[in-house]
Amino acid sequence: GAGVSQSPSNKVTEKGKDVELRCDPISGHTALYWYRQSLGQGLEFLIYFQGNSAPDKSGLPSDRFSAERTGGSVSTLTIQRTQQEDSAVYLCASSPSPQGPDTQYFGPGTRLTVL
Amino acid sequence: AQSVAQPEDQVNVAEGNPLTVKCTYSVSGNPYLFWYVQYPNRGLQFLLKYITGDNLVKGSYGFEAEFNKSQTSFHLKKPSALVSDSALYFCAVRDGLGGGYQKVTFGTGTKLQVIP
């Protein structure tokens, strides 16, 4: 079946512009995660959604970052007034449920470059 | 707070030799442990996980990992490395204490280079 998809695959923007990154999780997966992968930094947790529950936003690095998940499916990560340090690969993952040790299924990522 | 450490940024091994990628963790309760692999220009893929039961867990592509509670380790191993195993490997941990949502914490990754 279809996996997690993300768009765009690459995004180049100028400092100060806003960007939107999209994630389509696997159908039926209730949990959705956003991570950031910077060169040499590993995976940094950003935000987590589970059904209609309040999202866990504890990983968002600043108030310039926000995310929403519409209808329990597609999610959009928005970065306002982008800075050069925002340059990274943004990964989305979904899992059937956060209850228990479910495997996360990752999308291919969006590579964001802020000039 | 939970944490996971991958002490080696890079591991080099000759093709055909056994490989080990190290991981140690810290959680309050019993750990759920995972290994993921990221091949060049591809997304992260699940390799294996430990929940409970046998300490030796077998996963995809001939990989296995050994859970050692006393050493709080979950090292990834393979008896004979292939050049195609060259990739970035991530260890992850989730606290199994209690129910409900628990965040997964990923390590910083270890780059495995298999030399022909």
mmCIF file of C-alpha atoms in Angstrom:
data_model
loop_
_atom_site.group_PDB
_atom_site.id
_atom_site.type_symbol
_atom_site.label_atom_id
_atom_site.label_comp_id
_atom_site.label_asym_id
_atom_site.label_seq_id
_atom_site.Cartn_x
_atom_site.Cartn_y
_atom_site.Cartn_z
ATOM 1 C CA GLY A 1 0.000 0.000 0.000
ATOM 2 C CA ALA A 2 0.937 3.653 -0.135
ATOM 3 C CA GLY A 3 3.457 4.862 2.389
ATOM 4 C CA VAL A 4 3.875 8.228 4.044
ATOM 5 C CA SER A 5 4.273 10.971 1.474
ATOM 6 C CA GLN A 6 5.675 14.454 1.917
ATOM 7 C CA SER A 7 5.709 17.500 -0.303
ATOM 8 C CA PRO A 8 7.590 19.280 -1.584
ATOM 9 C CA SER A 9 10.656 17.078 -1.674
ATOM 10 C CA ASN A 10 12.874 20.142 -1.822
ATOM 11 C CA LYS A 11 12.179 23.735 -0.872
ATOM 12 C CA VAL A 12 14.517 26.674 -1.272
ATOM 13 C CA THR A 13 13.386 29.921 0.272
ATOM 14 C CA GLU A 14 14.747 33.278 1.255
ATOM 15 C CA LYS A 15 15.317 34.285 4.836
ATOM 16 C CA GLY A 16 12.196 35.849 6.308
ATOM 17 C CA LYS A 17 9.704 34.034 4.078
ATOM 18 C CA ASP A 18 7.072 31.613 5.361
ATOM 19 C CA VAL A 19 7.029 27.981 4.229
ATOM 20 C CA GLU A 20 4.501 25.172 4.464
ATOM 21 C CA LEU A 21 5.474 21.510 4.451
ATOM 22 C CA ARG A 22 2.882 18.819 3.894
ATOM 23 C CA CYS A 23 2.607 15.252 5.150
ATOM 24 C CA ASP A 24 0.139 12.576 4.072
ATOM 25 C CA PRO A 25 0.260 9.706 6.568
ATOM 26 C CA ILE A 26 -0.602 6.107 5.886
ATOM 27 C CA SER A 27 -4.360 5.696 5.742
ATOM 28 C CA GLY A 28 -5.771 4.588 9.077
ATOM 29 C CA HIS A 29 -2.745 5.630 11.113
ATOM 30 C CA THR A 30 -3.892 7.700 14.038
ATOM 31 C CA ALA A 31 -0.514 8.975 15.215
ATOM 32 C CA LEU A 32 1.583 11.481 13.259
ATOM 33 C CA TYR A 33 4.998 12.861 14.137
ATOM 34 C CA TRP A 34 7.219 15.611 12.753
ATOM 35 C CA TYR A 35 10.992 15.496 13.179
ATOM 36 C CA ARG A 36 13.855 17.624 11.990
ATOM 37 C CA GLN A 37 17.124 16.126 10.823
ATOM 38 C CA SER A 38 20.051 18.499 10.646
ATOM 39 C CA LEU A 39 23.472 17.509 9.400
ATOM 40 C CA GLY A 40 25.224 15.675 12.192
ATOM 41 C CA GLN A 41 22.383 16.301 14.638
ATOM 42 C CA GLY A 42 20.286 13.168 14.404
ATOM 43 C CA LEU A 43 16.519 13.319 14.682
ATOM 44 C CA GLU A 44 14.952 16.145 16.646
ATOM 45 C CA PHE A 45 11.340 15.646 17.713
ATOM 46 C CA LEU A 46 9.109 18.578 16.827
ATOM 47 C CA ILE A 47 5.436 17.748 17.324
ATOM 48 C CA TYR A 48 3.071 14.811 17.672
ATOM 49 C CA PHE A 49 -0.624 14.359 16.843
ATOM 50 C CA GLN A 50 -2.922 11.598 18.011
ATOM 51 C CA GLY A 51 -6.533 11.606 16.886
ATOM 52 C CA ASN A 52 -8.497 14.442 18.420
ATOM 53 C CA SER A 53 -6.228 14.820 21.417
ATOM 54 C CA ALA A 54 -4.228 17.969 22.013
ATOM 55 C CA PRO A 55 -0.915 17.716 20.160
ATOM 56 C CA ASP A 56 2.395 17.399 21.977
ATOM 57 C CA LYS A 57 4.208 20.550 20.872
ATOM 58 C CA SER A 58 7.082 20.199 23.297
ATOM 59 C CA GLY A 59 9.688 19.883 20.559
ATOM 60 C CA LEU A 60 8.877 22.988 18.554
ATOM 61 C CA PRO A 61 12.016 25.165 18.717
ATOM 62 C CA SER A 62 10.261 28.541 18.616
ATOM 63 C CA ASP A 63 6.875 30.183 18.122
ATOM 64 C CA ARG A 64 7.727 30.568 14.439
ATOM 65 C CA PHE A 65 6.951 26.870 14.101
ATOM 66 C CA SER A 66 3.393 25.553 14.080
ATOM 67 C CA ALA A 67 1.580 22.528 12.758
ATOM 68 C CA GLU A 68 -1.948 21.386 12.220
ATOM 69 C CA ARG A 69 -3.606 18.169 11.264
ATOM 70 C CA THR A 70 -6.889 18.411 9.436
ATOM 71 C CA GLY A 71 -9.494 15.703 9.724
ATOM 72 C CA GLY A 72 -7.099 13.422 11.504
ATOM 73 C CA SER A 73 -5.162 12.852 8.307
ATOM 74 C CA VAL A 74 -3.027 15.351 6.380
ATOM 75 C CA SER A 75 -0.682 17.535 8.396
ATOM 76 C CA THR A 76 0.994 20.830 7.550
ATOM 77 C CA LEU A 77 4.091 22.157 9.286
ATOM 78 C CA THR A 78 4.441 25.921 8.923
ATOM 79 C CA ILE A 79 7.605 27.873 9.562
ATOM 80 C CA GLN A 80 7.165 31.634 9.656
ATOM 81 C CA ARG A 81 9.920 34.157 9.003
ATOM 82 C CA THR A 82 12.398 31.429 8.145
ATOM 83 C CA GLN A 83 15.987 31.699 9.361
ATOM 84 C CA GLN A 84 19.100 30.053 7.980
ATOM 85 C CA GLU A 85 19.274 27.760 10.997
ATOM 86 C CA ASP A 86 15.927 26.311 9.943
ATOM 87 C CA SER A 87 17.680 24.613 7.018
ATOM 88 C CA ALA A 88 17.304 20.874 7.528
ATOM 89 C CA VAL A 89 15.400 17.825 6.355
ATOM 90 C CA TYR A 90 11.929 17.715 7.861
ATOM 91 C CA LEU A 91 10.620 14.188 8.342
ATOM 92 C CA CYS A 92 7.093 13.058 8.954
ATOM 93 C CA ALA A 93 6.181 9.666 10.392
ATOM 94 C CA SER A 94 2.943 7.908 11.193
ATOM 95 C CA SER A 95 2.058 4.892 13.263
ATOM 96 C CA PRO A 96 -1.145 2.923 13.802
ATOM 97 C CA SER A 97 -1.393 4.033 17.417
ATOM 98 C CA PRO A 98 0.856 5.503 20.083
ATOM 99 C CA GLN A 99 -0.434 2.916 22.506
ATOM 100 C CA GLY A 100 2.281 0.391 22.898
ATOM 101 C CA PRO A 101 5.483 0.027 20.952
ATOM 102 C CA ASP A 102 4.250 0.736 17.462
ATOM 103 C CA THR A 103 6.724 1.095 14.641
ATOM 104 C CA GLN A 104 6.886 4.503 13.010
ATOM 105 C CA TYR A 105 6.726 4.707 9.233
ATOM 106 C CA PHE A 106 8.686 7.601 7.811
ATOM 107 C CA GLY A 107 8.172 9.673 4.721
ATOM 108 C CA PRO A 108 11.031 10.643 2.386
ATOM 109 C CA GLY A 109 11.357 14.071 3.960
ATOM 110 C CA THR A 110 11.375 17.650 2.740
ATOM 111 C CA ARG A 111 14.791 19.250 2.376
ATOM 112 C CA LEU A 112 14.467 22.910 3.339
ATOM 113 C CA THR A 113 17.189 25.362 2.398
ATOM 114 C CA VAL A 114 16.958 28.917 3.677
ATOM 115 C CA LEU A 115 19.205 31.321 1.809
ATOM 116 C CA ALA B 1 13.431 11.698 31.329
ATOM 117 C CA GLN B 2 14.430 9.141 28.756
ATOM 118 C CA SER B 3 17.548 9.279 26.641
ATOM 119 C CA VAL B 4 19.523 7.234 24.182
ATOM 120 C CA ALA B 5 23.202 7.420 23.296
ATOM 121 C CA GLN B 6 25.077 6.230 20.243
ATOM 122 C CA PRO B 7 28.693 6.747 21.244
ATOM 123 C CA GLU B 8 30.187 6.276 17.780
ATOM 124 C CA ASP B 9 29.587 8.795 15.016
ATOM 125 C CA GLN B 10 31.033 6.355 12.491
ATOM 126 C CA VAL B 11 31.889 2.674 12.360
ATOM 127 C CA ASN B 12 34.088 1.211 9.649
ATOM 128 C CA VAL B 13 34.143 -2.513 8.981
ATOM 129 C CA ALA B 14 35.494 -4.695 6.220
ATOM 130 C CA GLU B 15 33.034 -6.572 4.063
ATOM 131 C CA GLY B 16 32.459 -10.062 5.427
ATOM 132 C CA ASN B 17 33.459 -9.127 8.964
ATOM 133 C CA PRO B 18 30.969 -8.958 11.842
ATOM 134 C CA LEU B 19 29.657 -5.523 12.696
ATOM 135 C CA THR B 20 28.393 -3.919 15.892
ATOM 136 C CA VAL B 21 26.724 -0.536 16.260
ATOM 137 C CA LYS B 22 26.414 0.506 19.875
ATOM 138 C CA CYS B 23 23.432 1.970 21.706
ATOM 139 C CA THR B 24 22.765 2.641 25.373
ATOM 140 C CA TYR B 25 19.583 4.011 26.888
ATOM 141 C CA SER B 26 18.004 5.424 30.005
ATOM 142 C CA VAL B 27 14.311 5.167 30.910
ATOM 143 C CA SER B 28 12.247 5.112 34.086
ATOM 144 C CA GLY B 29 10.396 1.902 33.382
ATOM 145 C CA ASN B 30 10.927 -0.980 31.023
ATOM 146 C CA PRO B 31 12.211 0.145 27.642
ATOM 147 C CA TYR B 32 10.823 -0.348 24.209
ATOM 148 C CA LEU B 33 13.856 -0.213 21.914
ATOM 149 C CA PHE B 34 14.098 0.269 18.175
ATOM 150 C CA TRP B 35 16.664 0.368 15.405
ATOM 151 C CA TYR B 36 16.022 2.291 12.190
ATOM 152 C CA VAL B 37 18.231 2.587 9.111
ATOM 153 C CA GLN B 38 18.540 5.425 6.628
ATOM 154 C CA TYR B 39 20.100 4.519 3.311
ATOM 155 C CA PRO B 40 21.564 7.351 1.207
ATOM 156 C CA ASN B 41 18.831 9.534 -0.301
ATOM 157 C CA ARG B 42 16.110 7.380 1.210
ATOM 158 C CA GLY B 43 13.798 7.656 4.193
ATOM 159 C CA LEU B 44 14.201 5.951 7.534
ATOM 160 C CA GLN B 45 13.196 2.322 7.613
ATOM 161 C CA PHE B 46 12.367 0.171 10.586
ATOM 162 C CA LEU B 47 14.858 -2.648 11.253
ATOM 163 C CA LEU B 48 13.796 -4.271 14.504
ATOM 164 C CA LYS B 49 12.409 -3.665 17.966
ATOM 165 C CA TYR B 50 12.582 -5.113 21.450
ATOM 166 C CA ILE B 51 9.475 -5.142 23.601
ATOM 167 C CA THR B 52 9.781 -8.088 25.917
ATOM 168 C CA GLY B 53 10.848 -11.721 25.855
ATOM 169 C CA ASP B 54 14.051 -12.989 24.278
ATOM 170 C CA ASN B 55 16.951 -10.627 24.651
ATOM 171 C CA LEU B 56 18.133 -11.369 21.117
ATOM 172 C CA VAL B 57 15.888 -9.786 18.532
ATOM 173 C CA LYS B 58 16.138 -10.582 14.844
ATOM 174 C CA GLY B 59 15.183 -8.069 12.207
ATOM 175 C CA SER B 60 15.393 -7.200 8.552
ATOM 176 C CA TYR B 61 18.399 -7.733 6.260
ATOM 177 C CA GLY B 62 20.059 -10.209 8.648
ATOM 178 C CA PHE B 63 20.450 -7.729 11.480
ATOM 179 C CA GLU B 64 19.911 -8.584 15.102
ATOM 180 C CA ALA B 65 20.188 -6.726 18.383
ATOM 181 C CA GLU B 66 20.824 -7.860 21.916
ATOM 182 C CA PHE B 67 19.000 -6.297 24.830
ATOM 183 C CA ASN B 68 21.151 -6.169 27.957
ATOM 184 C CA LYS B 69 19.239 -4.814 30.922
ATOM 185 C CA SER B 70 22.170 -4.700 33.344
ATOM 186 C CA GLN B 71 24.239 -2.678 30.892
ATOM 187 C CA THR B 72 21.223 -0.733 29.562
ATOM 188 C CA SER B 73 22.394 -1.476 26.057
ATOM 189 C CA PHE B 74 20.807 -2.521 22.784
ATOM 190 C CA HIS B 75 23.683 -3.027 20.360
ATOM 191 C CA LEU B 76 22.944 -3.772 16.709
ATOM 192 C CA LYS B 77 24.847 -6.655 15.170
ATOM 193 C CA LYS B 78 25.308 -8.561 11.952
ATOM 194 C CA PRO B 79 27.539 -11.621 11.521
ATOM 195 C CA SER B 80 28.834 -10.685 8.074
ATOM 196 C CA ALA B 81 28.720 -7.130 6.756
ATOM 197 C CA LEU B 82 27.796 -6.261 3.187
ATOM 198 C CA VAL B 83 28.790 -3.132 1.285
ATOM 199 C CA SER B 84 25.071 -2.486 0.852
ATOM 200 C CA ASP B 85 24.734 -2.193 4.645
ATOM 201 C CA SER B 86 26.531 1.154 4.477
ATOM 202 C CA ALA B 87 24.002 3.626 5.862
ATOM 203 C CA LEU B 88 23.057 5.762 8.843
ATOM 204 C CA TYR B 89 21.669 3.811 11.794
ATOM 205 C CA PHE B 90 19.463 5.241 14.520
ATOM 206 C CA CYS B 91 18.659 3.714 17.878
ATOM 207 C CA ALA B 92 15.447 4.836 19.594
ATOM 208 C CA VAL B 93 13.819 4.266 22.956
ATOM 209 C CA ARG B 94 10.351 4.638 24.400
ATOM 210 C CA ASP B 95 9.474 4.286 28.038
ATOM 211 C CA GLY B 96 7.077 1.401 28.491
ATOM 212 C CA LEU B 97 6.027 2.677 31.913
ATOM 213 C CA GLY B 98 2.320 3.272 32.065
ATOM 214 C CA GLY B 99 -0.084 3.462 29.207
ATOM 215 C CA GLY B 100 -1.024 6.078 26.727
ATOM 216 C CA TYR B 101 1.206 8.249 24.650
ATOM 217 C CA GLN B 102 4.928 8.114 25.251
ATOM 218 C CA LYS B 103 7.359 9.993 23.068
ATOM 219 C CA VAL B 104 10.071 8.102 21.207
ATOM 220 C CA THR B 105 13.582 9.500 21.626
ATOM 221 C CA PHE B 106 16.089 8.934 18.844
ATOM 222 C CA GLY B 107 19.850 8.815 19.086
ATOM 223 C CA THR B 108 22.126 10.996 17.002
ATOM 224 C CA GLY B 109 22.862 8.218 14.544
ATOM 225 C CA THR B 110 25.909 6.148 13.620
ATOM 226 C CA LYS B 111 27.252 6.080 10.098
ATOM 227 C CA LEU B 112 28.253 2.567 9.094
ATOM 228 C CA GLN B 113 30.807 2.280 6.336
ATOM 229 C CA VAL B 114 31.458 -1.214 4.973
ATOM 230 C CA ILE B 115 34.700 -1.339 3.065
ATOM 231 C CA PRO B 116 34.950 -3.724 0.095
#
